[in-house]
Amino acid sequence: MSLRILITNDDGVDAPGIAIMADIARALSDDVWIVAPDGNQSGAGHRLSFGHELTIEARGPRRFAVLGGSPADCVVAGMTHLLGDRPADVVLSGVNAGQNLGDIVNCSGTAAGAREGAMQGAIGIAMSQGVDYEVSREVDWANAKAHGLATARAVIAAAQGRGHYYNVNFPFCDPATTRGIAVVPLQRFSRSPFRYYPSDNAGKFFVAIPETPLPLDAGSDFETMRRDGYVTVTPLMLQQTDISLAERLNGTLSL
């Protein structure tokens, strides 16, 4: 039986990255579904639209937009409704326009799509195409196109159980010079990268990442993708409890 694959993203159902992800998925399976937001949901994180009615709009065979929905909403709708009594085996989220590295995964709608997929029982894989923001904000999709299929195959083959999801980032170097796949930890920044950023409009502001907090760890996803030219794969746990700390604290706290 062919893998059943559900695709989502946070850039919107018509974004160029989701078309690349569809090509990757269709090279893996003939049973591919797309359920994605109707517009940009970047930074939505794992928001779920509790208490708000949502609408599913058919955009073609096995292709749906969730109007106003987040990536997590889309995965829930796909896994528990649209795909019927056979949920997806794999949830692919992306390909995102721009890297999702380090602590940024905590706000990433792309990562949340894969996380919700894993929580629903699938292999969850988030994929993002890195951008060299020091040069330009333009996205060159060449690496995701060249190496996305091989990376997805490798992660699916290696995935064990459903206690993890996987965060993949493609470097912005020439695909011919990409050095391979590196399995690395995410970069914990010295502080949150998010800052108040004033707008040109009086009384208004943005939440932005004006600069990358330093120092950066040489073996982290951030430097391994940006400086070393590897496709990075970071396995992330659904169980967020620090078990060793919980065991150490057990019995030491009291009212």
PDB file of C-alpha atoms in Angstrom:
ATOM      1  CA  MET A   1       0.000   0.000   0.000  1.00  0.00           C
ATOM      2  CA  SER A   2       1.340   3.416  -0.978  1.00  0.00           C
ATOM      3  CA  LEU A   3       2.246   5.936   1.686  1.00  0.00           C
ATOM      4  CA  ARG A   4      -0.543   8.405   2.313  1.00  0.00           C
ATOM      5  CA  ILE A   5       0.989  11.884   2.504  1.00  0.00           C
ATOM      6  CA  LEU A   6      -0.594  15.092   3.770  1.00  0.00           C
ATOM      7  CA  ILE A   7       1.032  18.404   2.853  1.00  0.00           C
ATOM      8  CA  THR A   8       0.551  21.703   4.631  1.00  0.00           C
ATOM      9  CA  ASN A   9       2.527  24.939   5.010  1.00  0.00           C
ATOM     10  CA  ASP A  10       2.344  28.384   6.598  1.00  0.00           C
ATOM     11  CA  ASP A  11       2.925  30.488   3.472  1.00  0.00           C
ATOM     12  CA  GLY A  12      -0.439  29.655   1.948  1.00  0.00           C
ATOM     13  CA  VAL A  13      -1.887  27.058  -0.385  1.00  0.00           C
ATOM     14  CA  ASP A  14      -0.719  28.948  -3.491  1.00  0.00           C
ATOM     15  CA  ALA A  15       2.848  29.622  -2.298  1.00  0.00           C
ATOM     16  CA  PRO A  16       5.708  28.382  -4.528  1.00  0.00           C
ATOM     17  CA  GLY A  17       7.213  26.244  -1.758  1.00  0.00           C
ATOM     18  CA  ILE A  18       4.124  24.055  -1.453  1.00  0.00           C
ATOM     19  CA  ALA A  19       4.342  23.231  -5.172  1.00  0.00           C
ATOM     20  CA  ILE A  20       7.906  22.026  -4.602  1.00  0.00           C
ATOM     21  CA  MET A  21       6.730  19.938  -1.652  1.00  0.00           C
ATOM     22  CA  ALA A  22       3.990  18.448  -3.822  1.00  0.00           C
ATOM     23  CA  ASP A  23       6.600  17.373  -6.373  1.00  0.00           C
ATOM     24  CA  ILE A  24       8.600  15.728  -3.583  1.00  0.00           C
ATOM     25  CA  ALA A  25       5.528  13.958  -2.210  1.00  0.00           C
ATOM     26  CA  ARG A  26       4.350  12.719  -5.603  1.00  0.00           C
ATOM     27  CA  ALA A  27       7.740  11.159  -6.228  1.00  0.00           C
ATOM     28  CA  LEU A  28       7.183   9.185  -3.008  1.00  0.00           C
ATOM     29  CA  SER A  29       3.515   8.283  -3.399  1.00  0.00           C
ATOM     30  CA  ASP A  30       0.451   8.517  -5.615  1.00  0.00           C
ATOM     31  CA  ASP A  31      -1.725   9.239  -2.564  1.00  0.00           C
ATOM     32  CA  VAL A  32      -0.980  12.901  -1.821  1.00  0.00           C
ATOM     33  CA  TRP A  33      -3.301  15.413  -0.194  1.00  0.00           C
ATOM     34  CA  ILE A  34      -2.814  19.157   0.314  1.00  0.00           C
ATOM     35  CA  VAL A  35      -4.579  21.012   3.135  1.00  0.00           C
ATOM     36  CA  ALA A  36      -3.119  24.454   3.728  1.00  0.00           C
ATOM     37  CA  PRO A  37      -4.090  27.959   4.842  1.00  0.00           C
ATOM     38  CA  ASP A  38      -5.658  30.206   2.235  1.00  0.00           C
ATOM     39  CA  GLY A  39      -3.093  32.916   3.018  1.00  0.00           C
ATOM     40  CA  ASN A  40       0.124  33.623   4.852  1.00  0.00           C
ATOM     41  CA  GLN A  41       0.277  32.290   8.420  1.00  0.00           C
ATOM     42  CA  SER A  42       3.988  32.772   9.068  1.00  0.00           C
ATOM     43  CA  GLY A  43       4.739  32.995  12.777  1.00  0.00           C
ATOM     44  CA  ALA A  44       1.433  31.370  13.708  1.00  0.00           C
ATOM     45  CA  GLY A  45       3.231  28.694  15.686  1.00  0.00           C
ATOM     46  CA  HIS A  46       0.941  25.943  16.940  1.00  0.00           C
ATOM     47  CA  ARG A  47      -2.127  28.171  17.157  1.00  0.00           C
ATOM     48  CA  LEU A  48      -5.413  26.305  16.958  1.00  0.00           C
ATOM     49  CA  SER A  49      -8.579  28.246  16.194  1.00  0.00           C
ATOM     50  CA  PHE A  50     -10.605  27.191  19.210  1.00  0.00           C
ATOM     51  CA  GLY A  51     -14.045  28.793  19.300  1.00  0.00           C
ATOM     52  CA  HIS A  52     -13.813  30.169  15.765  1.00  0.00           C
ATOM     53  CA  GLU A  53     -15.655  28.659  12.833  1.00  0.00           C
ATOM     54  CA  LEU A  54     -13.459  27.747   9.886  1.00  0.00           C
ATOM     55  CA  THR A  55     -14.322  26.978   6.274  1.00  0.00           C
ATOM     56  CA  ILE A  56     -12.745  24.350   4.034  1.00  0.00           C
ATOM     57  CA  GLU A  57     -12.632  25.298   0.368  1.00  0.00           C
ATOM     58  CA  ALA A  58     -11.889  22.713  -2.333  1.00  0.00           C
ATOM     59  CA  ARG A  59      -9.174  23.930  -4.712  1.00  0.00           C
ATOM     60  CA  GLY A  60      -8.920  20.789  -6.834  1.00  0.00           C
ATOM     61  CA  PRO A  61      -8.620  17.011  -6.416  1.00  0.00           C
ATOM     62  CA  ARG A  62      -7.239  16.278  -2.926  1.00  0.00           C
ATOM     63  CA  ARG A  63      -6.357  19.963  -2.570  1.00  0.00           C
ATOM     64  CA  PHE A  64      -8.039  22.162   0.047  1.00  0.00           C
ATOM     65  CA  ALA A  65      -7.638  25.596   1.595  1.00  0.00           C
ATOM     66  CA  VAL A  66      -8.729  26.361   5.153  1.00  0.00           C
ATOM     67  CA  LEU A  67      -9.941  29.952   5.175  1.00  0.00           C
ATOM     68  CA  GLY A  68      -8.256  31.837   8.003  1.00  0.00           C
ATOM     69  CA  GLY A  69      -6.834  28.617   9.411  1.00  0.00           C
ATOM     70  CA  SER A  70      -3.380  27.960  10.804  1.00  0.00           C
ATOM     71  CA  PRO A  71      -1.118  25.108   9.685  1.00  0.00           C
ATOM     72  CA  ALA A  72      -2.086  23.164  12.816  1.00  0.00           C
ATOM     73  CA  ASP A  73      -5.788  23.705  11.999  1.00  0.00           C
ATOM     74  CA  CYS A  74      -5.141  22.352   8.513  1.00  0.00           C
ATOM     75  CA  VAL A  75      -3.445  19.192   9.783  1.00  0.00           C
ATOM     76  CA  VAL A  76      -6.281  18.572  12.234  1.00  0.00           C
ATOM     77  CA  ALA A  77      -8.862  19.007   9.460  1.00  0.00           C
ATOM     78  CA  GLY A  78      -6.936  16.728   7.141  1.00  0.00           C
ATOM     79  CA  MET A  79      -6.048  13.985   9.605  1.00  0.00           C
ATOM     80  CA  THR A  80      -9.402  13.787  11.377  1.00  0.00           C
ATOM     81  CA  HIS A  81     -11.856  14.662   8.600  1.00  0.00           C
ATOM     82  CA  LEU A  82     -10.795  15.108   4.994  1.00  0.00           C
ATOM     83  CA  LEU A  83      -8.713  11.934   4.713  1.00  0.00           C
ATOM     84  CA  GLY A  84     -11.570   9.849   6.063  1.00  0.00           C
ATOM     85  CA  ASP A  85     -10.834   6.697   8.009  1.00  0.00           C
ATOM     86  CA  ARG A  86      -7.222   6.474   6.844  1.00  0.00           C
ATOM     87  CA  PRO A  87      -5.096   9.338   8.200  1.00  0.00           C
ATOM     88  CA  ALA A  88      -1.790  10.184   6.545  1.00  0.00           C
ATOM     89  CA  ASP A  89       1.338   8.151   7.251  1.00  0.00           C
ATOM     90  CA  VAL A  90       3.519  11.213   6.646  1.00  0.00           C
ATOM     91  CA  VAL A  91       2.827  14.927   7.109  1.00  0.00           C
ATOM     92  CA  LEU A  92       5.148  17.199   5.112  1.00  0.00           C
ATOM     93  CA  SER A  93       5.076  20.871   6.080  1.00  0.00           C
ATOM     94  CA  GLY A  94       6.598  23.477   3.771  1.00  0.00           C
ATOM     95  CA  VAL A  95       8.704  24.077   1.848  1.00  0.00           C
ATOM     96  CA  ASN A  96       8.966  27.331   3.792  1.00  0.00           C
ATOM     97  CA  ALA A  97      10.363  30.485   2.221  1.00  0.00           C
ATOM     98  CA  GLY A  98      13.280  31.105   4.591  1.00  0.00           C
ATOM     99  CA  GLN A  99      15.025  29.071   7.253  1.00  0.00           C
ATOM    100  CA  ASN A 100      13.457  27.898  10.496  1.00  0.00           C
ATOM    101  CA  LEU A 101      16.472  27.433  12.728  1.00  0.00           C
ATOM    102  CA  GLY A 102      17.201  27.439  16.422  1.00  0.00           C
ATOM    103  CA  ASP A 103      14.630  28.818  18.831  1.00  0.00           C
ATOM    104  CA  ILE A 104      12.650  30.179  15.885  1.00  0.00           C
ATOM    105  CA  VAL A 105      10.977  26.751  15.591  1.00  0.00           C
ATOM    106  CA  ASN A 106       8.910  27.730  18.631  1.00  0.00           C
ATOM    107  CA  CYS A 107       6.943  30.287  16.587  1.00  0.00           C
ATOM    108  CA  SER A 108       7.183  28.573  13.213  1.00  0.00           C
ATOM    109  CA  GLY A 109       3.925  27.570  11.595  1.00  0.00           C
ATOM    110  CA  THR A 110       5.936  25.262   9.351  1.00  0.00           C
ATOM    111  CA  ALA A 111       7.348  23.383  12.336  1.00  0.00           C
ATOM    112  CA  ALA A 112       3.904  23.322  13.942  1.00  0.00           C
ATOM    113  CA  GLY A 113       2.430  21.599  10.899  1.00  0.00           C
ATOM    114  CA  ALA A 114       4.934  18.776  11.280  1.00  0.00           C
ATOM    115  CA  ARG A 115       4.498  18.725  15.064  1.00  0.00           C
ATOM    116  CA  GLU A 116       0.723  18.388  14.827  1.00  0.00           C
ATOM    117  CA  GLY A 117       1.219  15.692  12.214  1.00  0.00           C
ATOM    118  CA  ALA A 118       3.383  13.729  14.641  1.00  0.00           C
ATOM    119  CA  MET A 119       0.878  14.303  17.435  1.00  0.00           C
ATOM    120  CA  GLN A 120      -1.805  12.870  15.139  1.00  0.00           C
ATOM    121  CA  GLY A 121       0.302   9.726  14.608  1.00  0.00           C
ATOM    122  CA  ALA A 122       2.178  10.472  11.375  1.00  0.00           C
ATOM    123  CA  ILE A 123       5.851  11.007  10.601  1.00  0.00           C
ATOM    124  CA  GLY A 124       6.048  14.803  10.727  1.00  0.00           C
ATOM    125  CA  ILE A 125       8.687  16.576   8.652  1.00  0.00           C
ATOM    126  CA  ALA A 126       9.044  20.357   8.326  1.00  0.00           C
ATOM    127  CA  MET A 127      11.148  21.637   5.424  1.00  0.00           C
ATOM    128  CA  SER A 128      12.489  25.149   4.871  1.00  0.00           C
ATOM    129  CA  GLN A 129      14.663  26.698   2.178  1.00  0.00           C
ATOM    130  CA  GLY A 130      17.339  28.918   3.660  1.00  0.00           C
ATOM    131  CA  VAL A 131      17.904  32.483   2.470  1.00  0.00           C
ATOM    132  CA  ASP A 132      21.114  34.507   2.741  1.00  0.00           C
ATOM    133  CA  TYR A 133      19.520  37.595   4.260  1.00  0.00           C
ATOM    134  CA  GLU A 134      22.887  39.372   4.297  1.00  0.00           C
ATOM    135  CA  VAL A 135      22.685  39.449   0.488  1.00  0.00           C
ATOM    136  CA  SER A 136      18.990  39.448  -0.419  1.00  0.00           C
ATOM    137  CA  ARG A 137      15.547  38.431   0.800  1.00  0.00           C
ATOM    138  CA  GLU A 138      14.883  36.616  -2.481  1.00  0.00           C
ATOM    139  CA  VAL A 139      14.353  32.865  -2.145  1.00  0.00           C
ATOM    140  CA  ASP A 140      16.402  30.566  -4.383  1.00  0.00           C
ATOM    141  CA  TRP A 141      14.608  27.216  -4.259  1.00  0.00           C
ATOM    142  CA  ALA A 142      17.378  25.285  -6.017  1.00  0.00           C
ATOM    143  CA  ASN A 143      18.570  23.306  -2.990  1.00  0.00           C
ATOM    144  CA  ALA A 144      15.092  22.240  -1.913  1.00  0.00           C
ATOM    145  CA  LYS A 145      14.358  21.135  -5.472  1.00  0.00           C
ATOM    146  CA  ALA A 146      17.650  19.266  -5.813  1.00  0.00           C
ATOM    147  CA  HIS A 147      17.810  17.574  -2.414  1.00  0.00           C
ATOM    148  CA  GLY A 148      14.263  17.570  -1.016  1.00  0.00           C
ATOM    149  CA  LEU A 149      13.274  14.138  -2.288  1.00  0.00           C
ATOM    150  CA  ALA A 150      16.430  12.371  -1.088  1.00  0.00           C
ATOM    151  CA  THR A 151      16.162  14.090   2.295  1.00  0.00           C
ATOM    152  CA  ALA A 152      12.500  13.152   2.731  1.00  0.00           C
ATOM    153  CA  ARG A 153      13.239   9.544   1.790  1.00  0.00           C
ATOM    154  CA  ALA A 154      16.141   9.383   4.251  1.00  0.00           C
ATOM    155  CA  VAL A 155      14.148  10.836   7.149  1.00  0.00           C
ATOM    156  CA  ILE A 156      11.113   8.626   6.509  1.00  0.00           C
ATOM    157  CA  ALA A 157      13.335   5.543   6.360  1.00  0.00           C
ATOM    158  CA  ALA A 158      15.105   6.473   9.607  1.00  0.00           C
ATOM    159  CA  ALA A 159      12.049   7.609  11.594  1.00  0.00           C
ATOM    160  CA  GLN A 160      11.297   5.421  14.599  1.00  0.00           C
ATOM    161  CA  GLY A 161       8.040   5.609  16.520  1.00  0.00           C
ATOM    162  CA  ARG A 162       5.940   8.753  16.685  1.00  0.00           C
ATOM    163  CA  GLY A 163       7.572  10.527  19.592  1.00  0.00           C
ATOM    164  CA  HIS A 164       9.479  12.953  17.372  1.00  0.00           C
ATOM    165  CA  TYR A 165       9.109  15.306  14.448  1.00  0.00           C
ATOM    166  CA  TYR A 166      11.864  16.495  12.158  1.00  0.00           C
ATOM    167  CA  ASN A 167      12.990  19.985  11.218  1.00  0.00           C
ATOM    168  CA  VAL A 168      14.850  20.183   7.890  1.00  0.00           C
ATOM    169  CA  ASN A 169      16.623  23.238   6.470  1.00  0.00           C
ATOM    170  CA  PHE A 170      18.203  23.476   3.026  1.00  0.00           C
ATOM    171  CA  PRO A 171      21.267  25.709   2.638  1.00  0.00           C
ATOM    172  CA  PHE A 172      21.376  28.607   0.183  1.00  0.00           C
ATOM    173  CA  CYS A 173      24.602  27.460  -1.507  1.00  0.00           C
ATOM    174  CA  ASP A 174      24.779  25.992  -5.006  1.00  0.00           C
ATOM    175  CA  PRO A 175      23.161  22.530  -4.827  1.00  0.00           C
ATOM    176  CA  ALA A 176      26.264  21.015  -6.419  1.00  0.00           C
ATOM    177  CA  THR A 177      28.351  22.174  -3.443  1.00  0.00           C
ATOM    178  CA  THR A 178      25.930  20.993  -0.754  1.00  0.00           C
ATOM    179  CA  ARG A 179      27.995  18.754   1.518  1.00  0.00           C
ATOM    180  CA  GLY A 180      25.319  16.247   2.522  1.00  0.00           C
ATOM    181  CA  ILE A 181      22.888  15.800   5.395  1.00  0.00           C
ATOM    182  CA  ALA A 182      23.927  16.642   8.953  1.00  0.00           C
ATOM    183  CA  VAL A 183      21.803  15.600  11.927  1.00  0.00           C
ATOM    184  CA  VAL A 184      22.322  18.398  14.432  1.00  0.00           C
ATOM    185  CA  PRO A 185      20.722  20.021  17.499  1.00  0.00           C
ATOM    186  CA  LEU A 186      18.856  23.294  17.211  1.00  0.00           C
ATOM    187  CA  GLN A 187      20.612  26.478  18.252  1.00  0.00           C
ATOM    188  CA  ARG A 188      19.586  27.715  21.683  1.00  0.00           C
ATOM    189  CA  PHE A 189      20.110  31.462  21.524  1.00  0.00           C
ATOM    190  CA  SER A 190      21.508  33.420  24.438  1.00  0.00           C
ATOM    191  CA  ARG A 191      18.221  35.343  24.479  1.00  0.00           C
ATOM    192  CA  SER A 192      15.028  35.430  22.456  1.00  0.00           C
ATOM    193  CA  PRO A 193      15.702  36.726  18.935  1.00  0.00           C
ATOM    194  CA  PHE A 194      12.366  38.566  18.832  1.00  0.00           C
ATOM    195  CA  ARG A 195      12.338  42.313  19.436  1.00  0.00           C
ATOM    196  CA  TYR A 196      10.142  45.390  19.317  1.00  0.00           C
ATOM    197  CA  TYR A 197      10.851  47.113  16.007  1.00  0.00           C
ATOM    198  CA  PRO A 198       9.447  50.619  15.434  1.00  0.00           C
ATOM    199  CA  SER A 199       7.324  51.318  12.390  1.00  0.00           C
ATOM    200  CA  ASP A 200       7.522  54.417  10.223  1.00  0.00           C
ATOM    201  CA  ASN A 201       3.865  54.929  11.145  1.00  0.00           C
ATOM    202  CA  ALA A 202       3.476  56.830  14.409  1.00  0.00           C
ATOM    203  CA  GLY A 203       2.387  54.695  17.333  1.00  0.00           C
ATOM    204  CA  LYS A 204       2.885  51.433  15.449  1.00  0.00           C
ATOM    205  CA  PHE A 205       5.511  48.712  15.763  1.00  0.00           C
ATOM    206  CA  PHE A 206       6.501  45.291  14.489  1.00  0.00           C
ATOM    207  CA  VAL A 207       7.738  42.177  16.239  1.00  0.00           C
ATOM    208  CA  ALA A 208      10.851  41.312  14.251  1.00  0.00           C
ATOM    209  CA  ILE A 209      14.252  39.606  14.319  1.00  0.00           C
ATOM    210  CA  PRO A 210      16.578  42.575  13.714  1.00  0.00           C
ATOM    211  CA  GLU A 211      19.727  40.557  14.438  1.00  0.00           C
ATOM    212  CA  THR A 212      20.790  37.032  15.338  1.00  0.00           C
ATOM    213  CA  PRO A 213      21.693  36.669  19.027  1.00  0.00           C
ATOM    214  CA  LEU A 214      25.325  35.662  19.487  1.00  0.00           C
ATOM    215  CA  PRO A 215      27.323  33.545  20.122  1.00  0.00           C
ATOM    216  CA  LEU A 216      26.371  30.669  17.835  1.00  0.00           C
ATOM    217  CA  ASP A 217      27.416  27.064  18.377  1.00  0.00           C
ATOM    218  CA  ALA A 218      29.509  25.592  15.561  1.00  0.00           C
ATOM    219  CA  GLY A 219      27.661  22.263  15.745  1.00  0.00           C
ATOM    220  CA  SER A 220      24.136  23.674  15.762  1.00  0.00           C
ATOM    221  CA  ASP A 221      21.608  23.802  12.945  1.00  0.00           C
ATOM    222  CA  PHE A 222      22.231  27.522  12.427  1.00  0.00           C
ATOM    223  CA  GLU A 223      25.935  27.398  11.584  1.00  0.00           C
ATOM    224  CA  THR A 224      25.849  23.943   9.984  1.00  0.00           C
ATOM    225  CA  MET A 225      23.323  25.129   7.414  1.00  0.00           C
ATOM    226  CA  ARG A 226      24.474  28.725   6.926  1.00  0.00           C
ATOM    227  CA  ARG A 227      28.254  28.419   7.082  1.00  0.00           C
ATOM    228  CA  ASP A 228      28.997  24.745   6.371  1.00  0.00           C
ATOM    229  CA  GLY A 229      26.544  24.128   3.526  1.00  0.00           C
ATOM    230  CA  TYR A 230      24.761  21.040   4.848  1.00  0.00           C
ATOM    231  CA  VAL A 231      21.110  20.111   4.718  1.00  0.00           C
ATOM    232  CA  THR A 232      20.327  20.029   8.429  1.00  0.00           C
ATOM    233  CA  VAL A 233      17.946  17.587  10.069  1.00  0.00           C
ATOM    234  CA  THR A 234      16.982  18.161  13.693  1.00  0.00           C
ATOM    235  CA  PRO A 235      14.867  15.545  15.498  1.00  0.00           C
ATOM    236  CA  LEU A 236      12.604  17.268  18.030  1.00  0.00           C
ATOM    237  CA  MET A 237      10.724  15.544  20.843  1.00  0.00           C
ATOM    238  CA  LEU A 238       7.016  15.771  21.467  1.00  0.00           C
ATOM    239  CA  GLN A 239       7.633  14.928  25.135  1.00  0.00           C
ATOM    240  CA  GLN A 240       8.935  18.278  26.367  1.00  0.00           C
ATOM    241  CA  THR A 241       9.383  17.288  29.987  1.00  0.00           C
ATOM    242  CA  ASP A 242      12.956  17.333  31.286  1.00  0.00           C
ATOM    243  CA  ILE A 243      12.697  13.861  32.799  1.00  0.00           C
ATOM    244  CA  SER A 244      15.993  14.007  34.702  1.00  0.00           C
ATOM    245  CA  LEU A 245      15.090  17.360  36.260  1.00  0.00           C
ATOM    246  CA  ALA A 246      11.599  16.124  37.134  1.00  0.00           C
ATOM    247  CA  GLU A 247      13.121  13.106  38.871  1.00  0.00           C
ATOM    248  CA  ARG A 248      15.578  15.311  40.742  1.00  0.00           C
ATOM    249  CA  LEU A 249      12.876  17.765  41.858  1.00  0.00           C
ATOM    250  CA  ASN A 250      10.386  15.089  42.823  1.00  0.00           C
ATOM    251  CA  GLY A 251       9.806  15.279  46.557  1.00  0.00           C
ATOM    252  CA  THR A 252      11.800  18.506  46.980  1.00  0.00           C
ATOM    253  CA  LEU A 253       8.971  20.976  46.329  1.00  0.00           C
ATOM    254  CA  SER A 254       6.329  21.620  48.926  1.00  0.00           C
ATOM    255  CA  LEU A 255       3.644  24.125  49.932  1.00  0.00           C
TER     256      LEU A 255
END
